[in-house]
Amino acid sequence: MIFSPFLAIPLFFVMLLLLEAGRRFKTRTGLEPSTTIENADFALFGLLLAFTFSGAMERFDAHRSLITEELNTIETAYRRLDLLPSETQPPIRQHFRDYVTSRLNQYETADHSISPESRRLQEEIWKESVAAATLSQPNPNSATQVLLPALNNMFDITATRRNAFNMHPPDAVFILLFALSCLCAFIAGFVIRPGRSNRLHMVAFAALVSLTIGAILDVEYPSHGLIRLTSYDNYFIALRDSMK
């Protein structure tokens, strides 16, 4: 399940309703809040917010590291094409340029799957590189031992990036986060004192919590909100342009 960061918008209004419900509940019942329970609930909510935000940032940084790693593996494999016979290099180099182009916009698909064009070019590059390596003189083994492992790394990183994008906390964690935010909104409304100024505090509380959760989801799912990784396509374009 994908949790859109735009869920923070309905969450904001739900929290406002629960804040008001908690305030009215206290007014009608005359009950006094328990400080111990209140502190425990907010402490648990704060810990969950901190851990989910920290985990989301770690995964976001991992995505960026994998982009750099893929760029390096492509550039390394491309440079090792020099080991092949000169007459076999031009079509393979063109395949490399096409392959880099096929790796653009990898963040827009729902499951971040490897595109059919990328898979086709992987097969073409591998097949033609193996054939060219066997023709290398004076020692075909040098091209085979150096170039083919680099190609393997270049292909393997695509699956690593795809799997990394599909690794998220269990849905139960985000469901619990929404549930605790609603519970804490009701408790906050229950303990708040009546007054016009406190209405502003209620709105501020709901806004801060919903914005924080929205930011967590935006970082966790960087292709479904305001935060995008498409700007990193510029590095792939620069690499493609450097392939002469």
PDB file of C-alpha atoms in Angstrom:
ATOM      1  CA  MET A   1       0.000   0.000   0.000  1.00  0.00           C
ATOM      2  CA  ILE A   2       1.240   3.501  -0.873  1.00  0.00           C
ATOM      3  CA  PHE A   3       0.495   6.264   1.644  1.00  0.00           C
ATOM      4  CA  SER A   4       0.314   9.565  -0.196  1.00  0.00           C
ATOM      5  CA  PRO A   5       1.689  12.622   1.637  1.00  0.00           C
ATOM      6  CA  PHE A   6      -1.516  14.411   0.632  1.00  0.00           C
ATOM      7  CA  LEU A   7      -3.279  12.323   3.290  1.00  0.00           C
ATOM      8  CA  ALA A   8      -2.031  15.021   5.652  1.00  0.00           C
ATOM      9  CA  ILE A   9      -4.801  17.307   4.367  1.00  0.00           C
ATOM     10  CA  PRO A  10      -7.775  15.197   5.542  1.00  0.00           C
ATOM     11  CA  LEU A  11      -5.790  14.314   8.673  1.00  0.00           C
ATOM     12  CA  PHE A  12      -5.618  18.023   9.557  1.00  0.00           C
ATOM     13  CA  PHE A  13      -9.399  18.401   9.447  1.00  0.00           C
ATOM     14  CA  VAL A  14      -9.988  15.123  11.298  1.00  0.00           C
ATOM     15  CA  MET A  15      -7.661  16.294  14.061  1.00  0.00           C
ATOM     16  CA  LEU A  16      -9.507  19.596  14.307  1.00  0.00           C
ATOM     17  CA  LEU A  17     -12.777  17.722  14.743  1.00  0.00           C
ATOM     18  CA  LEU A  18     -11.253  15.476  17.404  1.00  0.00           C
ATOM     19  CA  LEU A  19      -9.747  18.437  19.226  1.00  0.00           C
ATOM     20  CA  GLU A  20     -13.170  20.047  19.369  1.00  0.00           C
ATOM     21  CA  ALA A  21     -14.768  16.731  20.350  1.00  0.00           C
ATOM     22  CA  GLY A  22     -12.296  16.348  23.213  1.00  0.00           C
ATOM     23  CA  ARG A  23     -12.975  19.877  24.413  1.00  0.00           C
ATOM     24  CA  ARG A  24     -16.742  19.383  24.366  1.00  0.00           C
ATOM     25  CA  PHE A  25     -16.429  16.001  26.042  1.00  0.00           C
ATOM     26  CA  LYS A  26     -14.619  17.590  28.979  1.00  0.00           C
ATOM     27  CA  THR A  27     -17.188  20.392  29.180  1.00  0.00           C
ATOM     28  CA  ARG A  28     -20.119  17.987  29.300  1.00  0.00           C
ATOM     29  CA  THR A  29     -18.652  15.394  31.633  1.00  0.00           C
ATOM     30  CA  GLY A  30     -16.597  17.630  33.899  1.00  0.00           C
ATOM     31  CA  LEU A  31     -13.899  14.948  34.095  1.00  0.00           C
ATOM     32  CA  GLU A  32     -10.314  15.896  34.828  1.00  0.00           C
ATOM     33  CA  PRO A  33      -7.512  14.515  32.627  1.00  0.00           C
ATOM     34  CA  SER A  34      -4.919  12.087  33.956  1.00  0.00           C
ATOM     35  CA  THR A  35      -1.461  13.599  33.586  1.00  0.00           C
ATOM     36  CA  THR A  36       0.209  10.192  33.631  1.00  0.00           C
ATOM     37  CA  ILE A  37      -1.858   8.791  30.775  1.00  0.00           C
ATOM     38  CA  GLU A  38      -1.623  12.035  28.831  1.00  0.00           C
ATOM     39  CA  ASN A  39       2.177  12.130  29.078  1.00  0.00           C
ATOM     40  CA  ALA A  40       2.480   8.458  28.135  1.00  0.00           C
ATOM     41  CA  ASP A  41       0.318   8.879  25.035  1.00  0.00           C
ATOM     42  CA  PHE A  42       2.201  11.923  23.790  1.00  0.00           C
ATOM     43  CA  ALA A  43       5.579  10.321  24.555  1.00  0.00           C
ATOM     44  CA  LEU A  44       4.633   7.240  22.543  1.00  0.00           C
ATOM     45  CA  PHE A  45       3.397   9.412  19.692  1.00  0.00           C
ATOM     46  CA  GLY A  46       6.602  11.468  19.728  1.00  0.00           C
ATOM     47  CA  LEU A  47       8.774   8.335  19.636  1.00  0.00           C
ATOM     48  CA  LEU A  48       6.822   6.926  16.710  1.00  0.00           C
ATOM     49  CA  LEU A  49       7.123  10.211  14.815  1.00  0.00           C
ATOM     50  CA  ALA A  50      10.868  10.355  15.468  1.00  0.00           C
ATOM     51  CA  PHE A  51      11.537   6.767  14.403  1.00  0.00           C
ATOM     52  CA  THR A  52       9.441   6.930  11.240  1.00  0.00           C
ATOM     53  CA  PHE A  53      11.023  10.231  10.200  1.00  0.00           C
ATOM     54  CA  SER A  54      14.513   8.924  10.875  1.00  0.00           C
ATOM     55  CA  GLY A  55      13.843   5.723   8.932  1.00  0.00           C
ATOM     56  CA  ALA A  56      12.364   7.641   6.003  1.00  0.00           C
ATOM     57  CA  MET A  57      15.434   9.905   5.810  1.00  0.00           C
ATOM     58  CA  GLU A  58      17.784   6.908   5.901  1.00  0.00           C
ATOM     59  CA  ARG A  59      15.961   5.276   2.992  1.00  0.00           C
ATOM     60  CA  PHE A  60      15.910   8.561   1.071  1.00  0.00           C
ATOM     61  CA  ASP A  61      19.674   8.911   1.497  1.00  0.00           C
ATOM     62  CA  ALA A  62      20.064   5.292   0.376  1.00  0.00           C
ATOM     63  CA  HIS A  63      18.179   6.107  -2.839  1.00  0.00           C
ATOM     64  CA  ARG A  64      20.580   8.941  -3.584  1.00  0.00           C
ATOM     65  CA  SER A  65      23.593   6.755  -2.834  1.00  0.00           C
ATOM     66  CA  LEU A  66      22.319   4.095  -5.223  1.00  0.00           C
ATOM     67  CA  ILE A  67      21.948   6.705  -7.967  1.00  0.00           C
ATOM     68  CA  THR A  68      25.602   7.648  -7.528  1.00  0.00           C
ATOM     69  CA  GLU A  69      26.582   3.985  -7.487  1.00  0.00           C
ATOM     70  CA  GLU A  70      24.724   3.292 -10.722  1.00  0.00           C
ATOM     71  CA  LEU A  71      26.326   6.275 -12.424  1.00  0.00           C
ATOM     72  CA  ASN A  72      29.744   5.009 -11.371  1.00  0.00           C
ATOM     73  CA  THR A  73      29.110   1.460 -12.569  1.00  0.00           C
ATOM     74  CA  ILE A  74      27.891   2.677 -15.974  1.00  0.00           C
ATOM     75  CA  GLU A  75      30.885   4.979 -16.407  1.00  0.00           C
ATOM     76  CA  THR A  76      33.315   2.234 -15.356  1.00  0.00           C
ATOM     77  CA  ALA A  77      31.845  -0.283 -17.799  1.00  0.00           C
ATOM     78  CA  TYR A  78      31.844   2.296 -20.574  1.00  0.00           C
ATOM     79  CA  ARG A  79      35.532   3.081 -20.086  1.00  0.00           C
ATOM     80  CA  ARG A  80      36.414  -0.598 -20.223  1.00  0.00           C
ATOM     81  CA  LEU A  81      34.993  -0.841 -23.719  1.00  0.00           C
ATOM     82  CA  ASP A  82      38.438   0.372 -24.777  1.00  0.00           C
ATOM     83  CA  LEU A  83      39.606  -3.216 -24.269  1.00  0.00           C
ATOM     84  CA  LEU A  84      37.468  -4.386 -27.169  1.00  0.00           C
ATOM     85  CA  PRO A  85      38.582  -4.328 -30.801  1.00  0.00           C
ATOM     86  CA  SER A  86      38.102  -0.823 -32.156  1.00  0.00           C
ATOM     87  CA  GLU A  87      35.804  -1.958 -34.973  1.00  0.00           C
ATOM     88  CA  THR A  88      33.353  -3.522 -32.498  1.00  0.00           C
ATOM     89  CA  GLN A  89      33.130  -0.529 -30.164  1.00  0.00           C
ATOM     90  CA  PRO A  90      30.853   1.987 -32.003  1.00  0.00           C
ATOM     91  CA  PRO A  91      27.574  -0.030 -31.861  1.00  0.00           C
ATOM     92  CA  ILE A  92      28.159  -0.983 -28.219  1.00  0.00           C
ATOM     93  CA  ARG A  93      28.912   2.621 -27.283  1.00  0.00           C
ATOM     94  CA  GLN A  94      25.665   3.685 -28.945  1.00  0.00           C
ATOM     95  CA  HIS A  95      23.821   1.035 -26.940  1.00  0.00           C
ATOM     96  CA  PHE A  96      25.347   2.531 -23.797  1.00  0.00           C
ATOM     97  CA  ARG A  97      24.067   5.991 -24.695  1.00  0.00           C
ATOM     98  CA  ASP A  98      20.613   4.569 -25.377  1.00  0.00           C
ATOM     99  CA  TYR A  99      20.777   2.622 -22.131  1.00  0.00           C
ATOM    100  CA  VAL A 100      21.499   5.734 -20.071  1.00  0.00           C
ATOM    101  CA  THR A 101      18.521   7.414 -21.750  1.00  0.00           C
ATOM    102  CA  SER A 102      16.325   4.441 -20.826  1.00  0.00           C
ATOM    103  CA  ARG A 103      17.312   4.865 -17.181  1.00  0.00           C
ATOM    104  CA  LEU A 104      15.755   8.340 -17.015  1.00  0.00           C
ATOM    105  CA  ASN A 105      12.408   8.881 -15.270  1.00  0.00           C
ATOM    106  CA  GLN A 106      12.750   5.748 -13.169  1.00  0.00           C
ATOM    107  CA  TYR A 107      10.767   7.335 -10.334  1.00  0.00           C
ATOM    108  CA  GLU A 108       7.465   7.809 -12.099  1.00  0.00           C
ATOM    109  CA  THR A 109       6.230   4.211 -12.298  1.00  0.00           C
ATOM    110  CA  ALA A 110       4.157   2.803  -9.453  1.00  0.00           C
ATOM    111  CA  ASP A 111       6.495  -0.113  -8.688  1.00  0.00           C
ATOM    112  CA  HIS A 112       9.736   1.452 -10.015  1.00  0.00           C
ATOM    113  CA  SER A 113      10.131  -1.511 -12.334  1.00  0.00           C
ATOM    114  CA  ILE A 114      12.935  -1.778 -14.870  1.00  0.00           C
ATOM    115  CA  SER A 115      11.631  -0.624 -18.242  1.00  0.00           C
ATOM    116  CA  PRO A 116      11.413  -3.096 -21.150  1.00  0.00           C
ATOM    117  CA  GLU A 117      13.761  -0.845 -23.128  1.00  0.00           C
ATOM    118  CA  SER A 118      16.400  -1.066 -20.386  1.00  0.00           C
ATOM    119  CA  ARG A 119      16.108  -4.846 -20.306  1.00  0.00           C
ATOM    120  CA  ARG A 120      16.386  -5.066 -24.084  1.00  0.00           C
ATOM    121  CA  LEU A 121      19.493  -2.894 -24.122  1.00  0.00           C
ATOM    122  CA  GLN A 122      21.033  -4.916 -21.305  1.00  0.00           C
ATOM    123  CA  GLU A 123      20.706  -8.042 -23.419  1.00  0.00           C
ATOM    124  CA  GLU A 124      22.104  -6.298 -26.490  1.00  0.00           C
ATOM    125  CA  ILE A 125      25.071  -4.847 -24.607  1.00  0.00           C
ATOM    126  CA  TRP A 126      25.868  -8.190 -22.993  1.00  0.00           C
ATOM    127  CA  LYS A 127      25.554 -10.212 -26.179  1.00  0.00           C
ATOM    128  CA  GLU A 128      27.640  -7.860 -28.292  1.00  0.00           C
ATOM    129  CA  SER A 129      30.264  -7.352 -25.562  1.00  0.00           C
ATOM    130  CA  VAL A 130      30.751 -11.089 -25.114  1.00  0.00           C
ATOM    131  CA  ALA A 131      31.103 -11.557 -28.853  1.00  0.00           C
ATOM    132  CA  ALA A 132      33.572  -8.669 -29.118  1.00  0.00           C
ATOM    133  CA  ALA A 133      35.595  -9.827 -26.123  1.00  0.00           C
ATOM    134  CA  THR A 134      36.302 -13.175 -27.759  1.00  0.00           C
ATOM    135  CA  LEU A 135      37.853 -11.307 -30.696  1.00  0.00           C
ATOM    136  CA  SER A 136      40.182  -9.253 -28.523  1.00  0.00           C
ATOM    137  CA  GLN A 137      43.845  -9.537 -29.347  1.00  0.00           C
ATOM    138  CA  PRO A 138      46.355 -10.509 -28.196  1.00  0.00           C
ATOM    139  CA  ASN A 139      44.621 -11.855 -25.068  1.00  0.00           C
ATOM    140  CA  PRO A 140      40.818 -12.174 -25.140  1.00  0.00           C
ATOM    141  CA  ASN A 141      40.758 -13.165 -21.462  1.00  0.00           C
ATOM    142  CA  SER A 142      41.819  -9.679 -20.357  1.00  0.00           C
ATOM    143  CA  ALA A 143      38.708  -8.101 -21.889  1.00  0.00           C
ATOM    144  CA  THR A 144      36.487 -10.882 -20.579  1.00  0.00           C
ATOM    145  CA  GLN A 145      37.804 -10.693 -17.023  1.00  0.00           C
ATOM    146  CA  VAL A 146      37.682  -6.903 -16.787  1.00  0.00           C
ATOM    147  CA  LEU A 147      34.711  -5.818 -18.893  1.00  0.00           C
ATOM    148  CA  LEU A 148      32.113  -8.510 -18.200  1.00  0.00           C
ATOM    149  CA  PRO A 149      32.181  -8.157 -14.373  1.00  0.00           C
ATOM    150  CA  ALA A 150      31.707  -4.399 -14.835  1.00  0.00           C
ATOM    151  CA  LEU A 151      28.667  -5.074 -17.014  1.00  0.00           C
ATOM    152  CA  ASN A 152      27.280  -7.427 -14.377  1.00  0.00           C
ATOM    153  CA  ASN A 153      27.593  -4.691 -11.755  1.00  0.00           C
ATOM    154  CA  MET A 154      25.913  -2.205 -14.082  1.00  0.00           C
ATOM    155  CA  PHE A 155      22.942  -4.518 -14.596  1.00  0.00           C
ATOM    156  CA  ASP A 156      22.675  -5.667 -10.980  1.00  0.00           C
ATOM    157  CA  ILE A 157      22.381  -2.128  -9.610  1.00  0.00           C
ATOM    158  CA  THR A 158      19.085  -1.665 -11.486  1.00  0.00           C
ATOM    159  CA  ALA A 159      17.475  -4.451  -9.463  1.00  0.00           C
ATOM    160  CA  THR A 160      19.019  -3.083  -6.274  1.00  0.00           C
ATOM    161  CA  ARG A 161      17.491   0.344  -6.913  1.00  0.00           C
ATOM    162  CA  ARG A 162      14.105  -1.163  -7.734  1.00  0.00           C
ATOM    163  CA  ASN A 163      14.077  -3.236  -4.549  1.00  0.00           C
ATOM    164  CA  ALA A 164      15.231  -0.302  -2.433  1.00  0.00           C
ATOM    165  CA  PHE A 165      12.331   1.819  -3.677  1.00  0.00           C
ATOM    166  CA  ASN A 166       9.856  -0.899  -2.730  1.00  0.00           C
ATOM    167  CA  MET A 167      11.195  -1.330   0.810  1.00  0.00           C
ATOM    168  CA  HIS A 168       9.000   0.509   3.313  1.00  0.00           C
ATOM    169  CA  PRO A 169       7.862  -0.034   6.907  1.00  0.00           C
ATOM    170  CA  PRO A 170       4.822  -2.301   7.337  1.00  0.00           C
ATOM    171  CA  ASP A 171       1.495  -0.629   6.660  1.00  0.00           C
ATOM    172  CA  ALA A 172       0.614  -1.163  10.320  1.00  0.00           C
ATOM    173  CA  VAL A 173       3.261   1.404  11.319  1.00  0.00           C
ATOM    174  CA  PHE A 174       1.642   4.187   9.302  1.00  0.00           C
ATOM    175  CA  ILE A 175      -1.853   3.131  10.359  1.00  0.00           C
ATOM    176  CA  LEU A 176      -0.696   3.318  13.984  1.00  0.00           C
ATOM    177  CA  LEU A 177       0.822   6.735  13.299  1.00  0.00           C
ATOM    178  CA  PHE A 178      -2.502   8.059  12.002  1.00  0.00           C
ATOM    179  CA  ALA A 179      -4.404   6.431  14.876  1.00  0.00           C
ATOM    180  CA  LEU A 180      -2.109   7.915  17.526  1.00  0.00           C
ATOM    181  CA  SER A 181      -2.308  11.355  15.944  1.00  0.00           C
ATOM    182  CA  CYS A 182      -6.100  11.200  16.169  1.00  0.00           C
ATOM    183  CA  LEU A 183      -5.987   9.917  19.750  1.00  0.00           C
ATOM    184  CA  CYS A 184      -3.562  12.640  20.789  1.00  0.00           C
ATOM    185  CA  ALA A 185      -5.792  15.242  19.127  1.00  0.00           C
ATOM    186  CA  PHE A 186      -8.741  14.098  21.233  1.00  0.00           C
ATOM    187  CA  ILE A 187      -6.609  14.123  24.408  1.00  0.00           C
ATOM    188  CA  ALA A 188      -5.227  17.568  23.574  1.00  0.00           C
ATOM    189  CA  GLY A 189      -8.774  18.874  23.148  1.00  0.00           C
ATOM    190  CA  PHE A 190      -9.722  17.246  26.427  1.00  0.00           C
ATOM    191  CA  VAL A 191      -6.934  18.889  28.435  1.00  0.00           C
ATOM    192  CA  ILE A 192      -6.962  22.315  26.790  1.00  0.00           C
ATOM    193  CA  ARG A 193      -8.603  25.187  28.643  1.00  0.00           C
ATOM    194  CA  PRO A 194     -11.537  27.038  27.082  1.00  0.00           C
ATOM    195  CA  GLY A 195     -10.740  30.345  25.428  1.00  0.00           C
ATOM    196  CA  ARG A 196     -10.383  32.068  22.073  1.00  0.00           C
ATOM    197  CA  SER A 197      -6.562  31.957  22.154  1.00  0.00           C
ATOM    198  CA  ASN A 198      -6.656  28.220  22.690  1.00  0.00           C
ATOM    199  CA  ARG A 199      -8.554  27.784  19.428  1.00  0.00           C
ATOM    200  CA  LEU A 200      -5.430  29.067  17.716  1.00  0.00           C
ATOM    201  CA  HIS A 201      -3.382  26.540  19.684  1.00  0.00           C
ATOM    202  CA  MET A 202      -5.686  23.765  18.519  1.00  0.00           C
ATOM    203  CA  VAL A 203      -5.277  24.753  14.874  1.00  0.00           C
ATOM    204  CA  ALA A 204      -1.509  25.055  15.319  1.00  0.00           C
ATOM    205  CA  PHE A 205      -1.300  21.615  16.935  1.00  0.00           C
ATOM    206  CA  ALA A 206      -3.300  19.964  14.150  1.00  0.00           C
ATOM    207  CA  ALA A 207      -1.292  21.783  11.475  1.00  0.00           C
ATOM    208  CA  LEU A 208       2.103  20.892  12.932  1.00  0.00           C
ATOM    209  CA  VAL A 209       1.269  17.218  13.392  1.00  0.00           C
ATOM    210  CA  SER A 210      -0.331  16.813   9.968  1.00  0.00           C
ATOM    211  CA  LEU A 211       2.534  18.658   8.253  1.00  0.00           C
ATOM    212  CA  THR A 212       5.081  16.479  10.031  1.00  0.00           C
ATOM    213  CA  ILE A 213       3.312  13.288   9.002  1.00  0.00           C
ATOM    214  CA  GLY A 214       2.954  14.634   5.465  1.00  0.00           C
ATOM    215  CA  ALA A 215       6.702  15.312   5.347  1.00  0.00           C
ATOM    216  CA  ILE A 216       7.440  11.785   6.576  1.00  0.00           C
ATOM    217  CA  LEU A 217       5.270  10.254   3.861  1.00  0.00           C
ATOM    218  CA  ASP A 218       6.742  12.590   1.235  1.00  0.00           C
ATOM    219  CA  VAL A 219      10.274  11.471   2.085  1.00  0.00           C
ATOM    220  CA  GLU A 220       9.217   7.824   2.361  1.00  0.00           C
ATOM    221  CA  TYR A 221       7.496   7.855  -1.045  1.00  0.00           C
ATOM    222  CA  PRO A 222       9.548  10.421  -3.014  1.00  0.00           C
ATOM    223  CA  SER A 223       7.733   9.804  -6.303  1.00  0.00           C
ATOM    224  CA  HIS A 224       4.199  10.396  -5.000  1.00  0.00           C
ATOM    225  CA  GLY A 225       4.365  13.858  -3.481  1.00  0.00           C
ATOM    226  CA  LEU A 226       6.219  17.156  -3.607  1.00  0.00           C
ATOM    227  CA  ILE A 227       9.676  15.677  -3.026  1.00  0.00           C
ATOM    228  CA  ARG A 228      11.027  14.142  -6.230  1.00  0.00           C
ATOM    229  CA  LEU A 229      14.241  12.485  -7.309  1.00  0.00           C
ATOM    230  CA  THR A 230      13.770  13.362 -10.952  1.00  0.00           C
ATOM    231  CA  SER A 231      16.325  16.167 -10.615  1.00  0.00           C
ATOM    232  CA  TYR A 232      18.980  13.459 -10.398  1.00  0.00           C
ATOM    233  CA  ASP A 233      18.216  12.577 -14.013  1.00  0.00           C
ATOM    234  CA  ASN A 234      20.453  15.525 -14.872  1.00  0.00           C
ATOM    235  CA  TYR A 235      23.432  13.441 -13.787  1.00  0.00           C
ATOM    236  CA  PHE A 236      22.424  10.676 -16.181  1.00  0.00           C
ATOM    237  CA  ILE A 237      22.030  13.221 -18.974  1.00  0.00           C
ATOM    238  CA  ALA A 238      25.482  14.633 -18.219  1.00  0.00           C
ATOM    239  CA  LEU A 239      26.952  11.111 -18.282  1.00  0.00           C
ATOM    240  CA  ARG A 240      25.257  10.364 -21.603  1.00  0.00           C
ATOM    241  CA  ASP A 241      26.559  13.592 -23.095  1.00  0.00           C
ATOM    242  CA  SER A 242      30.092  12.679 -22.007  1.00  0.00           C
ATOM    243  CA  MET A 243      29.981   9.388 -23.918  1.00  0.00           C
ATOM    244  CA  LYS A 244      31.759  10.154 -27.171  1.00  0.00           C
TER     245      LYS A 244
END
